PDB file of C-alpha atoms in Angstrom:
ATOM      1  CA  UNK A 241      56.371 113.104 102.458  1.00 44.00           C
ATOM      2  CA  UNK A 242      59.191 115.582 102.510  1.00 49.00           C
ATOM      3  CA  UNK A 243      60.284 114.370 105.950  1.00 77.00           C
ATOM      4  CA  UNK A 244      60.054 110.793 104.927  1.00 87.00           C
ATOM      5  CA  UNK A 245      63.618 109.181 104.950  1.00 95.00           C
ATOM      6  CA  UNK A 246      62.670 106.553 102.340  1.00 97.00           C
ATOM      7  CA  UNK A 247      61.468 109.038  99.746  1.00 97.00           C
ATOM      8  CA  UNK A 248      63.367 108.528  96.527  1.00 97.00           C
ATOM      9  CA  UNK A 249      65.243 105.406  97.833  1.00 98.00           C
ATOM     10  CA  UNK A 250      65.303 102.102  95.861  1.00 98.00           C
ATOM     11  CA  UNK A 251      64.300  98.557  96.761  1.00 98.00           C
ATOM     12  CA  UNK A 252      64.687  95.360  94.859  1.00 98.00           C
ATOM     13  CA  UNK A 253      62.093  92.757  95.775  1.00 98.00           C
ATOM     14  CA  UNK A 254      62.235  89.290  94.639  1.00 98.00           C
ATOM     15  CA  UNK A 255      59.024  87.345  94.048  1.00 97.00           C
ATOM     16  CA  UNK A 256      57.266  90.703  94.395  1.00 97.00           C
ATOM     17  CA  UNK A 257      54.244  90.173  92.156  1.00 97.00           C
ATOM     18  CA  UNK A 258      51.703  88.749  94.486  1.00 92.00           C
ATOM     19  CA  UNK A 259      50.995  87.616  98.146  1.00 93.00           C
ATOM     20  CA  UNK A 260      53.544  88.993 100.734  1.00 96.00           C
ATOM     21  CA  UNK A 261      55.783  90.298  98.237  1.00 97.00           C
ATOM     22  CA  UNK A 262      53.156  92.447  96.632  1.00 98.00           C
ATOM     23  CA  UNK A 263      52.058  93.670 100.113  1.00 98.00           C
ATOM     24  CA  UNK A 264      55.788  94.829 100.847  1.00 98.00           C
ATOM     25  CA  UNK A 265      55.811  96.427  97.415  1.00 98.00           C
ATOM     26  CA  UNK A 266      52.583  98.544  98.234  1.00 98.00           C
ATOM     27  CA  UNK A 267      53.859  99.473 101.718  1.00 98.00           C
ATOM     28  CA  UNK A 268      57.352 100.633 100.562  1.00 98.00           C
ATOM     29  CA  UNK A 269      56.011 102.486  97.624  1.00 98.00           C
ATOM     30  CA  UNK A 270      53.526 104.409  99.627  1.00 98.00           C
ATOM     31  CA  UNK A 271      56.530 105.618 101.419  1.00 97.00           C
ATOM     32  CA  UNK A 272      57.968 107.229  98.468  1.00 98.00           C
ATOM     33  CA  UNK A 273      60.490 104.452  97.497  1.00 98.00           C
ATOM     34  CA  UNK A 274      61.112 103.335  93.755  1.00 98.00           C
ATOM     35  CA  UNK A 275      60.934  99.633  93.205  1.00 98.00           C
ATOM     36  CA  UNK A 276      62.312  96.843  91.109  1.00 98.00           C
ATOM     37  CA  UNK A 277      59.867  93.949  91.443  1.00 98.00           C
ATOM     38  CA  UNK A 278      61.313  90.568  90.318  1.00 98.00           C
ATOM     39  CA  UNK A 279      58.878  87.859  89.138  1.00 97.00           C
ATOM     40  CA  UNK A 280      59.232  84.503  87.426  1.00 96.00           C
ATOM     41  CA  UNK A 281      55.878  83.233  86.135  1.00 94.00           C
ATOM     42  CA  UNK A 282      53.474  85.711  87.607  1.00 95.00           C
ATOM     43  CA  UNK A 283      53.608  88.065  84.723  1.00 96.00           C
ATOM     44  CA  UNK A 284      50.075  89.102  84.751  1.00 97.00           C
ATOM     45  CA  UNK A 285      50.060  89.911  88.459  1.00 98.00           C
ATOM     46  CA  UNK A 286      53.279  91.737  88.228  1.00 98.00           C
ATOM     47  CA  UNK A 287      52.041  94.060  85.327  1.00 98.00           C
ATOM     48  CA  UNK A 288      48.907  94.625  87.212  1.00 98.00           C
ATOM     49  CA  UNK A 289      50.771  95.717  90.331  1.00 98.00           C
ATOM     50  CA  UNK A 290      52.969  97.943  88.422  1.00 98.00           C
ATOM     51  CA  UNK A 291      50.056  99.658  86.695  1.00 98.00           C
ATOM     52  CA  UNK A 292      48.318 100.150  90.141  1.00 98.00           C
ATOM     53  CA  UNK A 293      51.428 101.704  91.715  1.00 98.00           C
ATOM     54  CA  UNK A 294      52.121 103.808  88.699  1.00 98.00           C
ATOM     55  CA  UNK A 295      48.646 105.505  89.095  1.00 98.00           C
ATOM     56  CA  UNK A 296      50.097 106.995  92.213  1.00 96.00           C
ATOM     57  CA  UNK A 297      53.534 107.742  90.886  1.00 97.00           C
ATOM     58  CA  UNK A 298      54.401 107.215  87.301  1.00 97.00           C
ATOM     59  CA  UNK A 299      57.799 105.569  86.248  1.00 97.00           C
ATOM     60  CA  UNK A 300      58.427 104.545  89.934  1.00 98.00           C
ATOM     61  CA  UNK A 301      58.397 100.836  89.265  1.00 98.00           C
ATOM     62  CA  UNK A 302      60.265  98.640  87.057  1.00 98.00           C
ATOM     63  CA  UNK A 303      59.704  94.832  86.534  1.00 98.00           C
ATOM     64  CA  UNK A 304      62.429  91.985  85.801  1.00 97.00           C
ATOM     65  CA  UNK A 305      61.545  88.630  84.887  1.00 97.00           C
ATOM     66  CA  UNK A 306      63.977  85.781  85.739  1.00 95.00           C
ATOM     67  CA  UNK A 307      64.365  82.329  87.187  1.00 96.00           C
ATOM     68  CA  UNK A 308      66.412  82.618  90.426  1.00 96.00           C
ATOM     69  CA  UNK A 309      67.533  79.128  89.829  1.00 94.00           C
ATOM     70  CA  UNK A 310      69.525  80.261  86.891  1.00 90.00           C
ATOM     71  CA  UNK A 311      72.398  80.975  89.184  1.00 87.00           C
ATOM     72  CA  UNK A 312      74.935  83.797  90.143  1.00 95.00           C
ATOM     73  CA  UNK A 313      74.470  85.450  86.779  1.00 95.00           C
ATOM     74  CA  UNK A 314      70.843  85.935  87.268  1.00 95.00           C
ATOM     75  CA  UNK A 315      71.398  87.486  90.707  1.00 97.00           C
ATOM     76  CA  UNK A 316      74.090  89.840  89.132  1.00 97.00           C
ATOM     77  CA  UNK A 317      71.590  90.764  86.349  1.00 97.00           C
ATOM     78  CA  UNK A 318      68.769  91.664  88.707  1.00 97.00           C
ATOM     79  CA  UNK A 319      71.099  94.058  90.751  1.00 98.00           C
ATOM     80  CA  UNK A 320      72.602  95.506  87.442  1.00 98.00           C
ATOM     81  CA  UNK A 321      69.105  96.372  86.046  1.00 97.00           C
ATOM     82  CA  UNK A 322      68.127  98.001  89.408  1.00 98.00           C
ATOM     83  CA  UNK A 323      71.114 100.265  89.656  1.00 98.00           C
ATOM     84  CA  UNK A 324      70.960 100.918  85.759  1.00 97.00           C
ATOM     85  CA  UNK A 325      67.399 101.881  86.079  1.00 96.00           C
ATOM     86  CA  UNK A 326      67.494 103.981  89.189  1.00 98.00           C
ATOM     87  CA  UNK A 327      71.060 104.789  89.797  1.00 98.00           C
ATOM     88  CA  UNK A 328      71.266 103.316  93.338  1.00 98.00           C
ATOM     89  CA  UNK A 329      70.138 100.448  95.543  1.00 98.00           C
ATOM     90  CA  UNK A 330      69.065 100.921  99.202  1.00 98.00           C
ATOM     91  CA  UNK A 331      67.087  97.660 100.192  1.00 98.00           C
ATOM     92  CA  UNK A 332      67.217  94.246  98.935  1.00 98.00           C
ATOM     93  CA  UNK A 333      64.363  91.961 100.050  1.00 98.00           C
ATOM     94  CA  UNK A 334      64.790  88.365  99.450  1.00 98.00           C
ATOM     95  CA  UNK A 335      61.130  87.179  99.415  1.00 98.00           C
ATOM     96  CA  UNK A 336      60.962  84.715  96.474  1.00 97.00           C
ATOM     97  CA  UNK A 337      60.312  81.117  97.614  1.00 96.00           C
ATOM     98  CA  UNK A 338      59.422  77.736  96.586  1.00 95.00           C
ATOM     99  CA  UNK A 339      57.004  75.621  98.971  1.00 93.00           C
ATOM    100  CA  UNK A 340      55.816  72.149  98.424  1.00 94.00           C
ATOM    101  CA  UNK A 341      56.051  68.910 100.238  1.00 95.00           C
ATOM    102  CA  UNK A 342      59.168  66.619  99.942  1.00 97.00           C
ATOM    103  CA  UNK A 343      58.553  63.618 102.164  1.00 96.00           C
ATOM    104  CA  UNK A 344      61.696  61.552 103.097  1.00 97.00           C
ATOM    105  CA  UNK A 345      61.834  58.659 100.728  1.00 96.00           C
ATOM    106  CA  UNK A 346      60.099  60.428  97.800  1.00 97.00           C
ATOM    107  CA  UNK A 347      62.013  63.563  97.402  1.00 97.00           C
ATOM    108  CA  UNK A 348      64.280  63.967  94.277  1.00 98.00           C
ATOM    109  CA  UNK A 349      67.572  65.683  93.656  1.00 98.00           C
ATOM    110  CA  UNK A 350      65.703  68.177  91.316  1.00 98.00           C
ATOM    111  CA  UNK A 351      63.430  69.088  94.170  1.00 98.00           C
ATOM    112  CA  UNK A 352      66.479  69.743  96.368  1.00 98.00           C
ATOM    113  CA  UNK A 353      68.051  71.923  93.868  1.00 97.00           C
ATOM    114  CA  UNK A 354      64.784  73.860  93.181  1.00 97.00           C
ATOM    115  CA  UNK A 355      63.794  74.553  96.732  1.00 98.00           C
ATOM    116  CA  UNK A 356      67.294  75.198  98.121  1.00 98.00           C
ATOM    117  CA  UNK A 357      68.266  77.180  94.910  1.00 97.00           C
ATOM    118  CA  UNK A 358      65.292  79.664  95.279  1.00 97.00           C
ATOM    119  CA  UNK A 359      65.114  79.883  98.975  1.00 98.00           C
ATOM    120  CA  UNK A 360      68.757  79.918 100.055  1.00 98.00           C
ATOM    121  CA  UNK A 361      71.290  80.046  97.182  1.00 98.00           C
ATOM    122  CA  UNK A 362      69.595  82.885  95.336  1.00 98.00           C
ATOM    123  CA  UNK A 363      69.395  85.183  98.454  1.00 98.00           C
ATOM    124  CA  UNK A 364      73.092  84.633  99.017  1.00 98.00           C
ATOM    125  CA  UNK A 365      74.136  85.380  95.470  1.00 98.00           C
ATOM    126  CA  UNK A 366      71.831  88.510  95.492  1.00 98.00           C
ATOM    127  CA  UNK A 367      73.294  89.851  98.689  1.00 98.00           C
ATOM    128  CA  UNK A 368      76.860  89.296  97.425  1.00 98.00           C
ATOM    129  CA  UNK A 369      75.939  91.199  94.194  1.00 98.00           C
ATOM    130  CA  UNK A 370      74.092  93.937  96.014  1.00 98.00           C
ATOM    131  CA  UNK A 371      76.711  94.536  98.716  1.00 98.00           C
ATOM    132  CA  UNK A 372      78.878  97.064  96.837  1.00 98.00           C
ATOM    133  CA  UNK A 373      75.818  99.222  96.079  1.00 98.00           C
ATOM    134  CA  UNK A 374      74.216  98.873  99.582  1.00 98.00           C
ATOM    135  CA  UNK A 375      77.552  99.841 101.128  1.00 98.00           C
ATOM    136  CA  UNK A 376      77.463 103.102  99.156  1.00 98.00           C
ATOM    137  CA  UNK A 377      73.916 103.998 100.484  1.00 98.00           C
ATOM    138  CA  UNK A 378      74.177 102.593 103.958  1.00 98.00           C
ATOM    139  CA  UNK A 379      71.312 100.226 102.868  1.00 98.00           C
ATOM    140  CA  UNK A 380      69.894  97.034 104.359  1.00 98.00           C
ATOM    141  CA  UNK A 381      68.881  93.465 103.403  1.00 99.00           C
ATOM    142  CA  UNK A 382      65.635  91.944 104.606  1.00 98.00           C
ATOM    143  CA  UNK A 383      65.233  88.254 104.244  1.00 98.00           C
ATOM    144  CA  UNK A 384      61.993  86.283 104.397  1.00 98.00           C
ATOM    145  CA  UNK A 385      62.601  83.230 106.490  1.00 98.00           C
ATOM    146  CA  UNK A 386      59.861  81.106 108.105  1.00 95.00           C
ATOM    147  CA  UNK A 387      59.079  79.760 111.601  1.00 94.00           C
ATOM    148  CA  UNK A 388      59.667  76.308 110.040  1.00 94.00           C
ATOM    149  CA  UNK A 389      63.367  77.256 109.588  1.00 96.00           C
ATOM    150  CA  UNK A 390      63.560  76.696 113.401  1.00 94.00           C
ATOM    151  CA  UNK A 391      60.790  74.176 114.057  1.00 92.00           C
ATOM    152  CA  UNK A 392      60.609  71.818 111.017  1.00 94.00           C
ATOM    153  CA  UNK A 393      57.358  71.076 109.297  1.00 91.00           C
ATOM    154  CA  UNK A 394      56.679  67.405 108.871  1.00 93.00           C
ATOM    155  CA  UNK A 395      56.632  66.377 105.198  1.00 95.00           C
ATOM    156  CA  UNK A 396      58.381  69.615 104.112  1.00 95.00           C
ATOM    157  CA  UNK A 397      61.998  68.704 104.987  1.00 98.00           C
ATOM    158  CA  UNK A 398      63.945  70.384 102.159  1.00 98.00           C
ATOM    159  CA  UNK A 399      61.848  73.687 102.701  1.00 97.00           C
ATOM    160  CA  UNK A 400      62.586  73.691 106.404  1.00 97.00           C
ATOM    161  CA  UNK A 401      66.237  72.969 105.811  1.00 98.00           C
ATOM    162  CA  UNK A 402      66.367  75.904 103.226  1.00 98.00           C
ATOM    163  CA  UNK A 403      64.714  78.355 105.499  1.00 98.00           C
ATOM    164  CA  UNK A 404      67.038  77.263 108.375  1.00 98.00           C
ATOM    165  CA  UNK A 405      69.827  78.248 106.051  1.00 98.00           C
ATOM    166  CA  UNK A 406      68.278  81.531 105.456  1.00 98.00           C
ATOM    167  CA  UNK A 407      68.209  82.234 109.279  1.00 98.00           C
ATOM    168  CA  UNK A 408      71.884  81.328 109.390  1.00 98.00           C
ATOM    169  CA  UNK A 409      72.598  83.450 106.284  1.00 98.00           C
ATOM    170  CA  UNK A 410      71.000  86.468 107.788  1.00 98.00           C
ATOM    171  CA  UNK A 411      73.090  86.137 111.119  1.00 98.00           C
ATOM    172  CA  UNK A 412      76.397  85.499 109.046  1.00 98.00           C
ATOM    173  CA  UNK A 413      75.736  88.313 106.559  1.00 98.00           C
ATOM    174  CA  UNK A 414      75.051  90.672 109.385  1.00 98.00           C
ATOM    175  CA  UNK A 415      78.612  89.936 110.741  1.00 98.00           C
ATOM    176  CA  UNK A 416      80.243  90.033 107.227  1.00 98.00           C
ATOM    177  CA  UNK A 417      78.440  93.055 105.963  1.00 98.00           C
ATOM    178  CA  UNK A 418      78.488  95.345 109.048  1.00 98.00           C
ATOM    179  CA  UNK A 419      78.832  97.986 109.856  1.00 98.00           C
ATOM    180  CA  UNK A 420      77.711  99.545 106.647  1.00 98.00           C
ATOM    181  CA  UNK A 421      74.951  97.109 105.761  1.00 98.00           C
ATOM    182  CA  UNK A 422      72.266  95.887 108.180  1.00 98.00           C
ATOM    183  CA  UNK A 423      70.757  92.465 107.557  1.00 98.00           C
ATOM    184  CA  UNK A 424      67.737  90.999 109.303  1.00 98.00           C
ATOM    185  CA  UNK A 425      64.925  88.491 108.573  1.00 98.00           C
ATOM    186  CA  UNK A 426      61.172  88.123 109.140  1.00 98.00           C
ATOM    187  CA  UNK A 427      59.920  84.629 109.942  1.00 96.00           C
ATOM    188  CA  UNK A 428      56.052  84.535 109.073  1.00 94.00           C
ATOM    189  CA  UNK A 429      53.814  82.130 110.541  1.00 85.00           C
ATOM    190  CA  UNK A 430      50.122  81.785 109.450  1.00 77.00           C
ATOM    191  CA  UNK A 431      49.901  84.726 107.103  1.00 74.00           C
ATOM    192  CA  UNK A 432      48.344  83.170 103.971  1.00 64.00           C
ATOM    193  CA  UNK A 433      47.416  79.656 103.487  1.00 62.00           C
ATOM    194  CA  UNK A 434      49.344  77.614 101.020  1.00 63.00           C
ATOM    195  CA  UNK A 435      48.124  77.796  97.431  1.00 58.00           C
ATOM    196  CA  UNK A 436      47.644  73.942  97.664  1.00 60.00           C
ATOM    197  CA  UNK A 437      44.260  72.731  99.218  1.00 59.00           C
ATOM    198  CA  UNK A 438      44.131  72.836 102.908  1.00 63.00           C
ATOM    199  CA  UNK A 439      40.748  71.811 104.461  1.00 68.00           C
ATOM    200  CA  UNK A 440      38.932  74.122 106.817  1.00 73.00           C
ATOM    201  CA  UNK A 441      39.309  71.747 109.696  1.00 74.00           C
ATOM    202  CA  UNK A 442      43.122  71.886 109.357  1.00 69.00           C
ATOM    203  CA  UNK A 443      43.087  75.531 109.205  1.00 67.00           C
ATOM    204  CA  UNK A 444      41.133  75.907 112.367  1.00 78.00           C
ATOM    205  CA  UNK A 445      43.352  73.355 114.152  1.00 77.00           C
ATOM    206  CA  UNK A 446      46.389  75.496 113.351  1.00 78.00           C
ATOM    207  CA  UNK A 447      44.530  78.757 114.468  1.00 80.00           C
ATOM    208  CA  UNK A 448      43.466  77.031 117.627  1.00 78.00           C
ATOM    209  CA  UNK A 449      47.022  76.509 118.485  1.00 79.00           C
ATOM    210  CA  UNK A 450      48.230  80.087 118.032  1.00 84.00           C
ATOM    211  CA  UNK A 451      48.110  82.449 121.070  1.00 85.00           C
ATOM    212  CA  UNK A 452      46.341  85.241 119.248  1.00 84.00           C
ATOM    213  CA  UNK A 453      43.759  82.757 117.862  1.00 86.00           C
ATOM    214  CA  UNK A 454      43.798  84.081 114.336  1.00 84.00           C
ATOM    215  CA  UNK A 455      45.860  83.987 111.001  1.00 80.00           C
ATOM    216  CA  UNK A 456      47.836  87.120 110.103  1.00 86.00           C
ATOM    217  CA  UNK A 457      47.655  89.360 106.901  1.00 93.00           C
ATOM    218  CA  UNK A 458      50.308  90.064 104.339  1.00 94.00           C
ATOM    219  CA  UNK A 459      50.315  93.659 105.729  1.00 96.00           C
ATOM    220  CA  UNK A 460      51.637  92.396 109.091  1.00 95.00           C
ATOM    221  CA  UNK A 461      54.763  91.182 107.283  1.00 97.00           C
ATOM    222  CA  UNK A 462      54.975  94.417 105.281  1.00 98.00           C
ATOM    223  CA  UNK A 463      54.802  96.647 108.305  1.00 98.00           C
ATOM    224  CA  UNK A 464      57.504  94.569 109.901  1.00 98.00           C
ATOM    225  CA  UNK A 465      59.598  94.991 106.811  1.00 98.00           C
ATOM    226  CA  UNK A 466      59.078  98.824 106.869  1.00 98.00           C
ATOM    227  CA  UNK A 467      60.235  98.885 110.517  1.00 98.00           C
ATOM    228  CA  UNK A 468      63.404  96.941 109.809  1.00 98.00           C
ATOM    229  CA  UNK A 469      64.058  99.276 106.831  1.00 98.00           C
ATOM    230  CA  UNK A 470      63.321 102.585 108.256  1.00 98.00           C
ATOM    231  CA  UNK A 471      63.129 102.547 112.086  1.00 98.00           C
ATOM    232  CA  UNK A 472      65.590  99.722 112.996  1.00 98.00           C
ATOM    233  CA  UNK A 473      68.967 101.503 112.756  1.00 97.00           C
ATOM    234  CA  UNK A 474      70.480  99.617 115.674  1.00 98.00           C
ATOM    235  CA  UNK A 475      69.144  96.167 114.743  1.00 98.00           C
ATOM    236  CA  UNK A 476      71.045  93.714 112.503  1.00 98.00           C
ATOM    237  CA  UNK A 477      71.394  89.875 112.615  1.00 98.00           C
ATOM    238  CA  UNK A 478      67.864  89.397 113.977  1.00 98.00           C
ATOM    239  CA  UNK A 479      64.969  87.117 112.990  1.00 98.00           C
ATOM    240  CA  UNK A 480      61.477  88.745 113.915  1.00 97.00           C
ATOM    241  CA  UNK A 481      58.654  85.939 114.063  1.00 94.00           C
ATOM    242  CA  UNK A 482      55.397  87.564 112.775  1.00 94.00           C
ATOM    243  CA  UNK A 483      53.369  84.484 113.790  1.00 88.00           C
ATOM    244  CA  UNK A 484      50.700  85.371 116.272  1.00 88.00           C
ATOM    245  CA  UNK A 485      52.836  83.750 119.021  1.00 85.00           C
ATOM    246  CA  UNK A 486      52.672  80.254 117.270  1.00 83.00           C
ATOM    247  CA  UNK A 487      56.547  79.766 117.581  1.00 79.00           C
ATOM    248  CA  UNK A 488      56.372  79.603 121.335  1.00 82.00           C
ATOM    249  CA  UNK A 489      53.818  76.752 121.381  1.00 79.00           C
ATOM    250  CA  UNK A 490      55.215  74.657 118.614  1.00 74.00           C
TER     251      UNK A 490
END
């Protein structure tokens, strides 16, 4: 690991306790990075992941609990806890997300605040709080967007709007924070099925319309994140679709 450029560097991952966030955490930890993993309600999963990673490298993972809808103060606190614990910040991964249907005519203002707050507002204020520290280390930001931020998902209007905002946020931050800080995004397609029920026929219909004819794995996103962090020194302001080609046929 002596030649690994990520060894000893520090990443803050929001929503990192399970699913895609946990896959990214494992990938970066295996590269020698120290991690601050944020979680909200997934306390059991967060502690299990920390224990798993500490078996490989003790005292290399810190957990921070918080509601990202608490506003700017919560964002500043997450960054403060990271730098306080590990003396630096090299990578911010805005992964935390809220995803549920909000059909037109039924959506509420509280749902708007919840979904936009977690998916868009929090990433902005986290980036703002992290920027001074990322400038010092020549660090980067990776936002987790969604292919539905470009092609809206019926019934999920607020989510689609929020992820469209993440895509524009990525491009705008790349201009605002360059040249010291690179900012990119990943737009997953079918990686993990929603935690709400989705019948097998619906899953197969989606897969049949995907050029690669299969769903992806969380590690597909994790490998892309690793590429953007470690290998993509001349890439900023980009959104990489990790979707088996589904975007081109939507």
